[in-house]
Amino acid sequence: MSAFEVVVVGAGHAGIEAALACARMGLRTACITLRRDRIGHLPCNCSIGGPAKGHLAREVDALGGQMGVTTDFALTHIRRVGTSKGPAIQTLRAHVCKTLYPSLMQAEMAAQPNLTILEGRALRAETQEGRVSGVLWIPAGSEEVQRLDARALVLTTGTFLNGLCHEGRQKTVAARSGDASVSELSEFLHELGVRLRRFKTGTTPRVALSSLDLSCTPELPSEPEAGALSFLHTHPSPRQALLPCWQTRTTEATHTLIRENLGQSAMYSGQIEGIGPRYCPSIEDKVVRFADKTSHPIFLEKEEWESESIYVQGVSTSLPAAVQLDALRTIPGLAQVEMLRPGYAVEYDMADPLQLDARLMSKLLPGLFLAGQLNGTSGYEEAAGQGIVAGINAARWARDLPPIDFPRSESFLGVMIDDLVTKGVEDPYRMLTARAEHRLHLRHDNADRRLTPLSREIGLCDEKRWTRFAHKEDAIERGLRTLRETSLSPAQNSLLIEEGWNEIKNRTPLFDLMKRPGARLTSLAALAERCGTPIALPLDAEAIQQVELAAMYDGYLQRQNRLIERTEKLESLAIPESFDFEGCPGLSYESREKLTRVRPATVGQASRVPGVRMSDIALLIGRLR
């Protein structure tokens, strides 16, 4: 019997962040994985980031997580996305080498003090006095059940619980290609009272680069100037030169062939019971649901520097391999394509996140935390975000410290977790910028400013990160103070007009001039110098960006801050755990049923439960007061 404070089950993106967070906070941590060589494996695409997902990756990094750091070292391709929109939407999308990324993660896990990697199969939690006290498991190569002492258990099992892979009519009991599924943890969760459902995800065919005619496919080059994903790096440090990717599209012939073979699709033949992702549908779904479209975009992404393997982004499918190959050969650039591996769909057990609290701890068993695809999400970044939140709170639970909450108003992580535990999921959840009502405040570029102080407070921010952060904060504060304290008068209007600025009617601070359309700090500094009031600019490009955005969007940010303050008043009204919604006079029947099921912790959370009337929220506030 071994004694740990926290045990993490699973070593995918959620498990890595949970285990590293606990160990870096000083707790004796074990991570149980079926195979050490699959730590950090990328079973689907090779990308990290993208719309909204880049925000999550940046927030994980700001909390001291590993995803962004490893991405910068394993980088093969990077681009900015959302550039045609405002700063609230803009972020990065990176591709990583699918052999180097897990290799770096495995090395990081192996070198981490306080962290022990165990190969084997977890069976169930053991309890004492109604809370987690240990974990039963079987080490690899053994049949003997052993026990690990632990005060907290974090399950990050991804698609492994009763995983079933589909390729046409062929079924394989597996969590993904090359990995066996497990059943014991599903049985444990069912016995505990967890509501389990079947969800479905899928992956695309891989094809050989040498079999493509890239003259038919527009090239999308990397943008090295896009910067790094991690705040720790000014620029990424890839092992080799960055790669392009290529774009093509499906054709009418593709759609016709797919429609003719829908009966052979595992999804459309009735073999798959699980619910698939709404925002990342299979190619069969696209053809059926969007029948009016004559084509759909496809991106060809190189999975490794040295490999032939190309990921065909946009063609997730569960059709038979022969049909997949025929369909691929109807796509421009792929007429002679050779398929290295067919795509397939995966069904798996997921746990209803409505049975979790805002710290991702089970309401059924104190000390049990769930994170990642197990909670009904899809995507590496969503998993990593839940993993670090669950890890932080598991560590604090194990040490009898107060939990850490992540409000919607402070992070995309908070938006995602609140959505999961308040609204639940009907299909695999994907983070979207539209889900965040305060997204101008929750930008990619200021994730460090929002979350690094918290990371420092809980022991996840090291000296290197804190020093870099402190220098940036100091530069921003000096820049903003200079703009607010330096002003120009109408007497200088002739110089303003000569420099291309509109005249002013009163003495105006430079901060207000920065709000004008097209204003930039460098041009404003040149104007100030010509007007005889020179200013010192921050030297760091990131600090300059923060100063510009703070001035340009000052009015909008103030409006959002007022809205956040009103929201926080509702969040401060706690609902006792023992509160009897069923016995609360005046509540509508629907609100009673919904609130009893979700058990919101605050009035703010109660107001976001779907189906709850605002008149019932007003009544609830009165009752609590």
Coordinates of C-alpha atoms in Angstrom, one line a residue:
M1 CA 0.0 0.0 0.0
S2 CA 1.4 3.4 -1.0
A3 CA 0.4 6.8 0.5
F4 CA -0.4 9.8 -1.8
E5 CA -2.4 12.9 -1.2
V6 CA -3.9 13.0 -4.7
V7 CA -4.3 10.3 -7.4
V8 CA -5.0 11.2 -11.0
V9 CA -6.3 8.6 -13.3
G10 CA -5.5 9.2 -17.0
A11 CA -2.6 11.0 -18.6
G12 CA -4.2 12.8 -21.6
H13 CA -4.5 16.5 -21.7
A14 CA -6.7 16.8 -18.6
G15 CA -4.7 14.3 -16.6
I16 CA -1.3 15.9 -17.4
E17 CA -2.5 19.3 -16.2
A18 CA -4.2 17.9 -13.1
A19 CA -1.2 15.8 -12.1
L20 CA 1.4 18.5 -12.7
A21 CA -0.7 21.1 -10.9
C22 CA -1.0 18.9 -7.8
A23 CA 2.7 18.0 -7.8
R24 CA 3.8 21.6 -8.4
M25 CA 1.7 22.7 -5.5
G26 CA 3.8 20.4 -3.3
L27 CA 1.4 17.4 -2.9
R28 CA 2.5 13.8 -3.2
T29 CA 0.8 12.8 -6.4
A30 CA 0.4 9.6 -8.4
C31 CA -0.8 9.4 -12.0
I32 CA -2.2 6.1 -13.1
T33 CA -2.0 5.5 -16.8
L34 CA -2.5 2.3 -18.9
R35 CA 0.6 3.0 -20.9
R36 CA 3.4 5.4 -20.0
D37 CA 4.3 5.8 -23.7
R38 CA 0.9 7.2 -24.5
I39 CA 1.1 10.1 -22.1
G40 CA 0.2 13.3 -24.0
H41 CA -0.9 11.3 -27.0
L42 CA -2.8 13.3 -29.7
P43 CA -5.4 10.8 -31.0
C44 CA -7.2 13.3 -33.3
N45 CA -5.8 16.4 -34.9
C46 CA -2.4 17.9 -34.4
S47 CA -3.7 21.4 -33.5
I48 CA -3.7 23.4 -30.2
G49 CA -5.7 26.6 -30.1
G50 CA -8.1 28.1 -32.6
P51 CA -11.2 30.2 -32.0
A52 CA -12.0 30.2 -28.3
K53 CA -9.8 27.2 -27.7
G54 CA -6.7 29.4 -28.0
H55 CA -8.2 31.5 -25.1
L56 CA -8.5 28.3 -23.0
A57 CA -4.9 27.3 -23.8
R58 CA -3.6 30.7 -22.9
E59 CA -5.5 30.6 -19.6
V60 CA -4.1 27.2 -18.7
D61 CA -0.7 28.7 -19.4
A62 CA -1.4 31.7 -17.2
L63 CA -2.3 29.3 -14.3
G64 CA 1.1 27.7 -14.7
G65 CA 0.0 24.8 -16.9
Q66 CA 2.1 22.9 -19.4
M67 CA 0.1 22.9 -22.7
G68 CA 1.3 26.2 -24.1
V69 CA 5.0 25.7 -23.1
T70 CA 5.1 22.3 -24.8
T71 CA 3.3 23.6 -27.9
D72 CA 6.0 26.3 -28.4
F73 CA 8.7 23.7 -28.4
A74 CA 6.8 21.1 -30.6
L75 CA 5.5 23.7 -33.0
T76 CA 5.2 22.9 -36.7
H77 CA 2.8 25.5 -37.9
I78 CA 1.1 28.6 -36.4
R79 CA -1.4 31.2 -37.6
R80 CA -3.5 34.0 -36.1
V81 CA -7.2 33.5 -36.3
G82 CA -10.1 36.0 -35.9
T83 CA -8.0 38.7 -37.4
S84 CA -10.9 40.2 -39.3
K85 CA -12.7 40.7 -36.0
G86 CA -12.0 42.6 -32.8
P87 CA -9.5 41.7 -30.1
A88 CA -12.0 39.7 -28.1
I89 CA -12.0 37.0 -30.8
Q90 CA -8.4 37.0 -32.0
T91 CA -6.2 34.2 -30.8
L92 CA -3.6 31.6 -32.1
R93 CA -4.0 28.2 -33.8
A94 CA -0.9 26.0 -33.7
H95 CA 0.0 22.6 -35.1
V96 CA 2.5 20.4 -33.2
C97 CA 4.6 17.4 -34.1
K98 CA 2.6 14.4 -32.9
T99 CA 5.6 12.5 -31.8
L100 CA 7.6 15.3 -30.2
Y101 CA 4.7 16.8 -28.3
P102 CA 4.0 13.6 -26.2
S103 CA 7.7 12.9 -25.9
L104 CA 8.2 16.4 -24.3
M105 CA 5.1 15.8 -22.0
Q106 CA 6.4 12.4 -20.9
A107 CA 9.8 14.0 -20.1
E108 CA 8.1 16.8 -18.1
M109 CA 6.0 14.3 -16.1
A110 CA 9.0 12.1 -15.4
A111 CA 11.1 15.0 -14.2
Q112 CA 8.5 16.6 -12.0
P113 CA 9.2 16.3 -8.2
N114 CA 6.4 14.9 -6.1
L115 CA 4.9 13.1 -9.1
T116 CA 4.9 9.3 -9.5
I117 CA 3.8 7.7 -12.8
L118 CA 2.2 4.3 -12.3
E119 CA 1.3 2.0 -15.2
G120 CA -1.9 0.0 -14.6
R121 CA -5.7 0.1 -14.4
A122 CA -7.7 2.0 -11.8
L123 CA -10.8 0.1 -10.6
R124 CA -12.6 2.3 -8.1
A125 CA -12.3 4.8 -5.2
E126 CA -12.3 3.6 -1.6
T127 CA -14.1 5.7 0.9
Q128 CA -14.0 6.4 4.6
E129 CA -16.6 8.5 6.5
G130 CA -18.3 9.4 3.3
R131 CA -15.2 10.8 1.4
V132 CA -12.4 9.5 -0.8
S133 CA -9.7 7.6 1.2
G134 CA -7.9 5.6 -1.5
V135 CA -7.9 4.0 -4.9
L136 CA -8.0 0.3 -5.9
W137 CA -5.9 -0.5 -9.0
I138 CA -4.1 -3.3 -10.8
P139 CA -0.5 -2.6 -11.8
A140 CA 0.5 -3.5 -15.4
G141 CA 1.6 -7.1 -15.8
S142 CA -0.1 -8.1 -12.6
E143 CA -3.5 -9.5 -11.6
E144 CA -3.2 -8.5 -8.0
V145 CA -5.5 -5.6 -6.8
Q146 CA -3.5 -3.1 -4.8
R147 CA -4.5 0.0 -2.9
L148 CA -3.2 3.6 -2.9
D149 CA -4.0 5.9 0.0
A150 CA -5.3 9.2 -1.3
R151 CA -7.4 12.1 0.0
A152 CA -8.5 13.1 -3.4
L153 CA -9.1 11.3 -6.7
V154 CA -9.2 13.0 -10.2
L155 CA -10.7 10.9 -13.0
T156 CA -9.6 12.1 -16.5
T157 CA -10.5 9.0 -18.5
G158 CA -11.4 10.6 -21.9
T159 CA -13.0 8.1 -24.2
F160 CA -11.8 5.0 -22.3
L161 CA -14.9 4.1 -20.3
N162 CA -16.6 1.3 -22.3
G163 CA -15.0 2.7 -25.5
L164 CA -16.3 1.2 -28.8
C165 CA -14.7 2.1 -32.2
H166 CA -16.7 2.0 -35.4
E167 CA -15.5 1.8 -39.0
G168 CA -18.5 1.0 -41.2
R169 CA -20.1 -2.1 -39.8
Q170 CA -16.9 -3.2 -38.1
K171 CA -16.9 -2.7 -34.3
T172 CA -13.8 -2.9 -32.1
V173 CA -13.8 -2.6 -28.3
A174 CA -11.3 0.1 -27.8
A175 CA -11.0 3.6 -26.5
R176 CA -9.1 4.7 -29.7
S177 CA -6.8 3.2 -32.2
G178 CA -4.2 1.1 -30.3
D179 CA -5.7 1.5 -26.8
A180 CA -8.0 -0.9 -24.9
S181 CA -11.1 0.5 -23.2
V182 CA -11.9 -0.1 -19.5
S183 CA -15.2 -1.0 -17.8
E184 CA -14.5 -1.1 -14.0
L185 CA -14.6 2.7 -13.5
S186 CA -18.0 2.9 -15.4
E187 CA -19.3 0.3 -13.0
F188 CA -18.0 2.2 -10.0
L189 CA -19.6 5.5 -11.2
H190 CA -22.9 3.8 -11.9
E191 CA -22.9 2.3 -8.4
L192 CA -22.2 5.7 -7.0
G193 CA -25.3 7.1 -8.7
V194 CA -23.6 9.0 -11.5
R195 CA -25.8 9.5 -14.5
L196 CA -23.9 7.9 -17.4
R197 CA -24.7 8.5 -21.1
R198 CA -23.1 7.6 -24.4
F199 CA -21.4 10.2 -26.4
K200 CA -19.6 9.9 -29.7
T201 CA -16.6 11.5 -31.3
G202 CA -14.5 10.7 -34.4
T203 CA -11.4 11.2 -36.3
T204 CA -10.4 11.5 -40.0
P205 CA -8.4 9.5 -42.4
R206 CA -4.7 10.0 -42.6
V207 CA -3.2 10.1 -46.1
A208 CA 0.3 10.1 -47.6
L209 CA 1.9 13.4 -48.5
S210 CA 3.7 12.0 -51.5
S211 CA 0.3 10.9 -53.0
L212 CA -1.1 14.5 -53.1
D213 CA -1.1 16.9 -56.0
L214 CA -0.5 20.1 -54.0
S215 CA -0.6 22.2 -57.2
C216 CA -4.4 22.0 -56.8
T217 CA -4.5 23.1 -53.2
P218 CA -3.9 26.7 -52.0
E219 CA -1.0 26.8 -49.5
L220 CA -1.5 28.4 -46.1
P221 CA 1.9 29.4 -44.8
S222 CA 2.9 29.7 -41.2
E223 CA 3.0 33.1 -39.6
P224 CA 6.2 33.1 -37.5
E225 CA 5.5 36.7 -36.4
A226 CA 2.3 35.5 -34.7
G227 CA 4.2 35.0 -31.5
A228 CA 4.2 32.2 -28.9
L229 CA 1.3 30.4 -27.2
S230 CA 2.9 30.6 -23.8
F231 CA 3.4 33.8 -21.9
L232 CA 6.9 32.6 -20.9
H233 CA 8.1 32.9 -24.5
T234 CA 8.5 35.9 -26.7
H235 CA 8.8 33.6 -29.7
P236 CA 8.3 29.9 -30.1
S237 CA 11.3 27.6 -30.3
P238 CA 10.5 24.8 -32.8
R239 CA 13.0 22.0 -33.4
Q240 CA 12.8 22.5 -37.2
A241 CA 11.5 25.0 -39.8
L242 CA 7.8 25.7 -39.6
L243 CA 5.5 24.0 -42.2
P244 CA 2.6 25.2 -44.3
C245 CA -0.8 23.5 -44.5
W246 CA -3.0 23.3 -47.6
Q247 CA -6.7 23.9 -48.3
T248 CA -9.1 22.2 -50.6
R249 CA -12.8 21.4 -50.6
T250 CA -15.3 18.6 -51.1
T251 CA -17.2 18.4 -54.4
E252 CA -20.6 17.4 -55.6
A253 CA -19.1 14.0 -56.5
T254 CA -18.0 13.6 -52.8
H255 CA -21.4 14.4 -51.5
T256 CA -23.1 12.1 -54.0
L257 CA -20.9 9.2 -53.1
I258 CA -21.4 9.7 -49.4
R259 CA -25.2 9.9 -49.8
E260 CA -25.2 6.7 -51.8
N261 CA -23.3 4.9 -48.9
L262 CA -25.0 6.4 -45.9
G263 CA -26.4 2.9 -45.1
Q264 CA -22.8 1.7 -44.5
S265 CA -22.0 4.6 -42.1
A266 CA -21.9 3.4 -38.5
M267 CA -23.6 6.7 -37.6
Y268 CA -26.5 6.4 -40.1
S269 CA -27.0 2.7 -40.0
G270 CA -28.1 2.8 -36.4
Q271 CA -25.0 1.1 -34.9
I272 CA -24.0 4.2 -32.9
E273 CA -26.2 5.1 -30.0
G274 CA -24.0 7.9 -28.7
I275 CA -24.6 11.6 -29.5
G276 CA -22.0 13.3 -31.6
P277 CA -20.5 16.8 -31.5
R278 CA -22.7 19.6 -32.9
Y279 CA -19.8 21.9 -33.8
C280 CA -17.5 19.3 -35.2
P281 CA -19.8 17.0 -37.2
S282 CA -18.8 14.1 -39.3
I283 CA -18.6 14.5 -43.1
E284 CA -21.8 12.3 -43.3
D285 CA -23.5 14.8 -41.0
K286 CA -22.4 17.8 -43.0
V287 CA -23.7 16.3 -46.3
V288 CA -27.1 15.4 -44.7
R289 CA -27.6 18.5 -42.5
F290 CA -26.3 21.0 -45.0
A291 CA -27.8 19.5 -48.1
D292 CA -27.9 22.9 -49.9
K293 CA -24.1 23.3 -49.7
T294 CA -22.1 22.1 -52.8
S295 CA -18.8 21.9 -50.9
H296 CA -17.2 22.0 -47.5
P297 CA -13.7 23.2 -46.6
I298 CA -10.9 20.8 -45.9
F299 CA -7.4 21.5 -44.5
L300 CA -4.5 19.2 -45.1
E301 CA -2.2 19.3 -42.0
K302 CA 1.2 17.6 -41.8
E303 CA 1.3 15.7 -38.5
E304 CA 5.1 15.4 -38.1
W305 CA 8.2 17.0 -39.6
E306 CA 9.6 13.7 -40.9
S307 CA 6.4 11.7 -41.4
E308 CA 4.3 11.2 -44.6
S309 CA 1.1 11.4 -42.6
I310 CA -1.4 14.1 -43.5
Y311 CA -4.4 14.8 -41.3
V312 CA -7.5 15.5 -43.5
Q313 CA -9.2 18.1 -41.3
G314 CA -12.9 18.3 -42.0
V315 CA -13.5 14.6 -43.0
S316 CA -14.3 12.9 -39.7
T317 CA -16.1 9.8 -40.7
S318 CA -17.3 6.3 -39.7
L319 CA -17.8 5.0 -43.3
P320 CA -16.0 1.8 -44.4
A321 CA -12.4 2.2 -45.4
A322 CA -13.0 1.5 -49.1
V323 CA -15.8 4.2 -49.2
Q324 CA -13.5 6.7 -47.4
L325 CA -10.8 6.2 -50.0
D326 CA -13.3 6.6 -52.9
A327 CA -14.7 9.8 -51.3
L328 CA -11.2 11.2 -50.8
R329 CA -10.3 10.7 -54.5
T330 CA -13.2 13.0 -55.5
I331 CA -11.5 15.9 -53.7
P332 CA -9.2 18.3 -55.7
G333 CA -5.5 17.4 -55.0
L334 CA -6.4 13.9 -53.7
A335 CA -7.3 12.1 -57.0
Q336 CA -4.4 9.6 -56.5
V337 CA -4.3 9.7 -52.8
E338 CA -3.1 6.8 -50.7
M339 CA -4.8 6.3 -47.3
L340 CA -2.4 5.4 -44.4
R341 CA -5.2 4.9 -41.9
P342 CA -9.0 5.2 -42.2
G343 CA -11.1 7.4 -40.0
Y344 CA -13.4 5.9 -37.4
A345 CA -15.9 6.9 -34.7
V346 CA -15.7 6.2 -31.0
E347 CA -18.6 5.8 -28.5
Y348 CA -17.8 6.1 -24.8
D349 CA -19.5 6.6 -21.4
M350 CA -19.7 10.2 -20.1
A351 CA -20.8 11.5 -16.7
D352 CA -23.5 14.1 -16.3
P353 CA -21.7 17.3 -15.3
L354 CA -24.8 18.6 -13.5
Q355 CA -23.7 16.2 -10.6
L356 CA -20.5 18.3 -10.2
D357 CA -20.0 21.5 -8.3
A358 CA -18.2 24.5 -9.6
R359 CA -14.8 23.1 -8.5
L360 CA -15.5 19.9 -10.6
M361 CA -15.9 17.8 -7.5
S362 CA -18.7 15.2 -7.4
K363 CA -21.7 16.1 -5.4
L364 CA -22.1 12.4 -4.7
L365 CA -18.6 11.7 -3.2
P366 CA -16.5 14.4 -1.6
G367 CA -12.9 14.2 -2.8
L368 CA -13.8 12.8 -6.2
F369 CA -13.1 15.1 -9.1
L370 CA -13.9 14.6 -12.8
A371 CA -12.3 16.4 -15.7
G372 CA -12.1 16.3 -19.5
Q373 CA -14.1 14.3 -22.1
L374 CA -15.6 12.3 -19.2
N375 CA -17.7 15.4 -18.4
G376 CA -19.1 15.6 -21.9
T377 CA -16.7 18.0 -23.6
S378 CA -14.7 17.7 -26.8
G379 CA -11.2 19.1 -27.5
Y380 CA -7.7 19.0 -26.1
E381 CA -8.0 22.6 -24.7
E382 CA -11.3 22.0 -23.0
A383 CA -9.8 18.9 -21.4
A384 CA -6.6 20.7 -20.3
G385 CA -8.7 23.6 -18.8
Q386 CA -10.8 21.2 -16.7
G387 CA -7.7 19.3 -15.7
I388 CA -5.9 22.2 -14.2
V389 CA -9.0 23.4 -12.4
A390 CA -9.7 19.9 -11.0
G391 CA -6.1 19.5 -10.1
I392 CA -5.9 22.8 -8.2
N393 CA -9.1 22.0 -6.2
A394 CA -8.2 18.4 -5.6
A395 CA -4.9 19.6 -4.1
R396 CA -6.6 22.2 -1.9
W397 CA -9.2 19.6 -0.8
A398 CA -6.5 17.2 0.2
R399 CA -4.8 19.9 2.3
D400 CA -8.2 21.2 3.8
L401 CA -7.8 24.6 2.1
P402 CA -10.6 26.7 0.7
P403 CA -11.5 25.8 -2.9
I404 CA -10.8 28.1 -5.8
D405 CA -13.7 29.3 -7.9
F406 CA -13.4 30.5 -11.5
P407 CA -16.2 33.0 -12.1
R408 CA -17.6 33.5 -15.6
S409 CA -16.5 37.1 -15.5
E410 CA -12.8 36.3 -15.1
S411 CA -12.0 33.5 -17.5
F412 CA -13.2 31.3 -20.4
L413 CA -12.4 28.5 -18.0
G414 CA -15.1 29.9 -15.7
V415 CA -17.6 30.1 -18.5
M416 CA -17.0 26.5 -19.6
I417 CA -17.2 25.1 -16.1
D418 CA -20.3 27.1 -15.2
D419 CA -22.0 26.0 -18.5
L420 CA -21.2 22.4 -17.7
V421 CA -22.3 22.3 -14.0
T422 CA -25.3 24.7 -14.5
K423 CA -26.7 23.9 -17.9
G424 CA -25.4 20.4 -18.5
V425 CA -24.7 19.0 -21.9
E426 CA -26.9 17.5 -24.6
D427 CA -24.0 16.8 -27.0
P428 CA -20.2 17.1 -26.7
Y429 CA -19.4 20.6 -25.5
R430 CA -17.1 22.9 -27.4
M431 CA -15.9 26.2 -26.2
L432 CA -17.1 29.2 -28.4
T433 CA -16.3 32.9 -27.9
A434 CA -20.1 33.5 -28.2
R435 CA -20.6 31.6 -24.9
A436 CA -18.8 34.3 -23.0
E437 CA -20.9 37.4 -22.3
H438 CA -17.8 39.4 -21.1
R439 CA -15.5 38.3 -23.9
L440 CA -14.0 41.8 -24.4
H441 CA -12.7 41.5 -20.9
L442 CA -11.6 37.9 -21.4
R443 CA -9.2 38.3 -24.3
H444 CA -6.3 36.0 -25.4
D445 CA -3.8 38.8 -24.9
N446 CA -4.7 39.5 -21.2
A447 CA -5.0 36.0 -19.9
D448 CA -1.8 36.4 -17.9
R449 CA -3.1 39.7 -16.3
R450 CA -6.3 37.9 -15.2
L451 CA -4.9 34.7 -13.9
T452 CA -1.2 34.9 -13.1
P453 CA -1.8 36.6 -9.7
L454 CA -4.1 33.7 -8.7
S455 CA -1.5 31.3 -10.0
R456 CA 1.1 33.0 -7.8
E457 CA -1.2 32.9 -4.7
I458 CA -1.8 29.1 -4.9
G459 CA 1.8 28.2 -5.7
L460 CA 1.8 27.4 -9.4
C461 CA 3.6 30.5 -10.7
D462 CA 7.4 30.1 -10.5
E463 CA 9.9 33.0 -10.2
K464 CA 10.6 33.1 -13.9
R465 CA 7.0 33.7 -14.8
W466 CA 6.4 36.1 -11.9
T467 CA 9.4 38.3 -12.8
R468 CA 8.3 38.5 -16.4
F469 CA 4.8 39.2 -15.4
A470 CA 5.8 41.9 -12.9
H471 CA 8.0 43.7 -15.6
K472 CA 5.1 43.7 -18.0
E473 CA 2.6 45.0 -15.4
D474 CA 5.0 47.8 -14.4
A475 CA 5.4 48.8 -18.1
I476 CA 1.6 48.9 -18.6
E477 CA 1.0 50.9 -15.5
R478 CA 3.7 53.5 -16.4
G479 CA 2.3 53.7 -20.0
L480 CA -1.3 54.3 -18.8
R481 CA -0.2 56.8 -16.2
T482 CA 1.7 58.7 -18.8
L483 CA -1.2 58.9 -21.2
R484 CA -3.6 60.0 -18.4
E485 CA -1.2 62.7 -17.0
T486 CA -0.1 64.1 -20.4
S487 CA -2.5 66.3 -22.3
L488 CA -2.6 68.6 -25.3
S489 CA -4.4 72.0 -25.6
P490 CA -6.4 73.5 -28.5
A491 CA -3.4 75.8 -29.0
Q492 CA -1.7 72.9 -30.6
N493 CA -4.5 72.1 -33.1
S494 CA -2.4 73.2 -36.1
L495 CA 0.2 70.6 -35.2
L496 CA -2.5 68.0 -34.7
I497 CA -3.9 68.7 -38.2
E498 CA -0.5 68.5 -39.8
E499 CA 0.0 65.1 -38.2
G500 CA -3.3 63.9 -39.5
W501 CA -5.3 64.2 -36.2
N502 CA -8.6 66.0 -35.9
E503 CA -8.5 69.2 -33.8
I504 CA -9.6 69.3 -30.1
K505 CA -11.9 71.8 -28.4
N506 CA -10.6 71.5 -24.8
R507 CA -7.4 70.3 -23.1
T508 CA -7.4 66.6 -23.8
P509 CA -5.4 63.8 -22.2
L510 CA -3.4 61.5 -24.6
F511 CA -5.5 58.6 -23.1
D512 CA -8.6 60.1 -24.7
L513 CA -6.8 60.7 -28.0
M514 CA -6.0 57.0 -28.1
K515 CA -9.7 56.3 -28.3
R516 CA -9.9 57.7 -31.8
P517 CA -10.3 55.3 -34.7
G518 CA -7.0 54.1 -36.1
A519 CA -4.9 55.6 -33.3
R520 CA -1.7 53.9 -32.4
L521 CA 0.6 54.6 -29.5
T522 CA 3.7 55.1 -31.7
S523 CA 2.0 57.8 -33.8
L524 CA 0.6 59.4 -30.6
A525 CA 4.1 59.5 -29.1
A526 CA 5.4 61.2 -32.3
L527 CA 2.6 63.8 -32.1
A528 CA 3.3 64.4 -28.4
E529 CA 7.0 65.0 -29.1
R530 CA 6.2 67.4 -31.9
C531 CA 3.9 69.3 -29.5
G532 CA 6.7 69.6 -27.0
T533 CA 5.4 67.0 -24.5
P534 CA 7.5 63.9 -25.2
I535 CA 6.4 60.6 -23.6
A536 CA 8.3 57.4 -22.9
L537 CA 6.8 54.3 -24.5
P538 CA 6.8 50.9 -22.9
L539 CA 9.6 48.9 -24.6
D540 CA 7.7 45.6 -24.7
A541 CA 5.3 45.0 -27.6
E542 CA 2.9 43.2 -25.4
A543 CA 2.8 46.1 -22.9
I544 CA 2.2 48.5 -25.8
Q545 CA -0.7 46.4 -27.0
Q546 CA -2.3 46.4 -23.5
V547 CA -2.0 50.2 -23.2
E548 CA -3.6 50.7 -26.6
L549 CA -6.5 48.3 -26.0
A550 CA -7.1 49.8 -22.5
A551 CA -7.6 53.2 -24.1
M552 CA -9.3 52.2 -27.3
Y553 CA -12.0 50.1 -25.6
D554 CA -12.2 52.1 -22.3
G555 CA -15.9 52.9 -22.7
Y556 CA -16.9 49.3 -23.6
L557 CA -14.7 47.9 -20.8
Q558 CA -16.3 50.2 -18.2
R559 CA -19.7 49.1 -19.4
Q560 CA -18.8 45.4 -19.0
N561 CA -17.3 46.1 -15.6
R562 CA -20.6 47.6 -14.4
L563 CA -22.4 44.5 -15.7
I564 CA -19.9 42.3 -13.9
E565 CA -20.5 44.2 -10.7
R566 CA -24.3 43.6 -11.0
T567 CA -23.7 40.0 -11.7
E568 CA -21.4 39.6 -8.7
K569 CA -24.2 40.8 -6.4
L570 CA -26.2 37.7 -7.4
E571 CA -23.2 35.5 -7.1
S572 CA -22.6 36.7 -3.5
L573 CA -26.0 35.5 -2.5
A574 CA -25.2 31.9 -1.4
I575 CA -27.9 29.2 -1.3
P576 CA -27.4 26.8 1.7
E577 CA -26.8 23.2 0.6
S578 CA -29.8 22.1 2.7
F579 CA -32.2 24.6 1.0
D580 CA -35.5 22.9 0.2
F581 CA -36.5 24.1 -3.3
E582 CA -39.5 21.8 -3.3
G583 CA -40.8 23.3 -0.2
C584 CA -40.3 26.9 -1.2
P585 CA -43.7 28.6 -1.5
G586 CA -44.5 30.3 -4.8
L587 CA -41.8 28.7 -6.9
S588 CA -43.2 27.4 -10.2
Y589 CA -43.2 23.6 -10.6
E590 CA -40.6 23.7 -13.4
S591 CA -38.2 25.9 -11.4
R592 CA -38.5 23.6 -8.4
E593 CA -37.7 20.6 -10.5
K594 CA -34.8 22.3 -12.3
L595 CA -33.3 23.8 -9.2
T596 CA -33.6 20.6 -7.2
R597 CA -31.8 18.7 -9.9
V598 CA -28.9 21.2 -10.4
R599 CA -28.6 22.3 -6.7
P600 CA -27.1 25.8 -7.5
A601 CA -24.7 27.2 -5.0
T602 CA -25.6 30.8 -5.5
V603 CA -28.5 32.9 -6.8
G604 CA -26.4 33.9 -9.7
Q605 CA -26.0 30.3 -10.7
A606 CA -29.7 29.6 -10.2
S607 CA -30.5 32.5 -12.6
R608 CA -28.6 30.7 -15.3
V609 CA -30.3 27.3 -15.0
P610 CA -32.3 26.8 -18.2
G611 CA -36.0 26.9 -17.6
V612 CA -35.9 28.9 -14.4
R613 CA -38.1 32.1 -14.5
M614 CA -36.7 35.5 -13.4
S615 CA -39.9 35.9 -11.3
D616 CA -38.8 32.8 -9.4
I617 CA -35.3 34.2 -8.9
A618 CA -36.8 37.3 -7.4
L619 CA -38.9 35.2 -5.1
L620 CA -35.9 33.1 -4.2
I621 CA -33.9 36.2 -3.3
G622 CA -36.7 37.3 -1.0
R623 CA -36.9 33.9 0.6
L624 CA -33.2 33.8 1.3
R625 CA -33.1 37.3 2.7

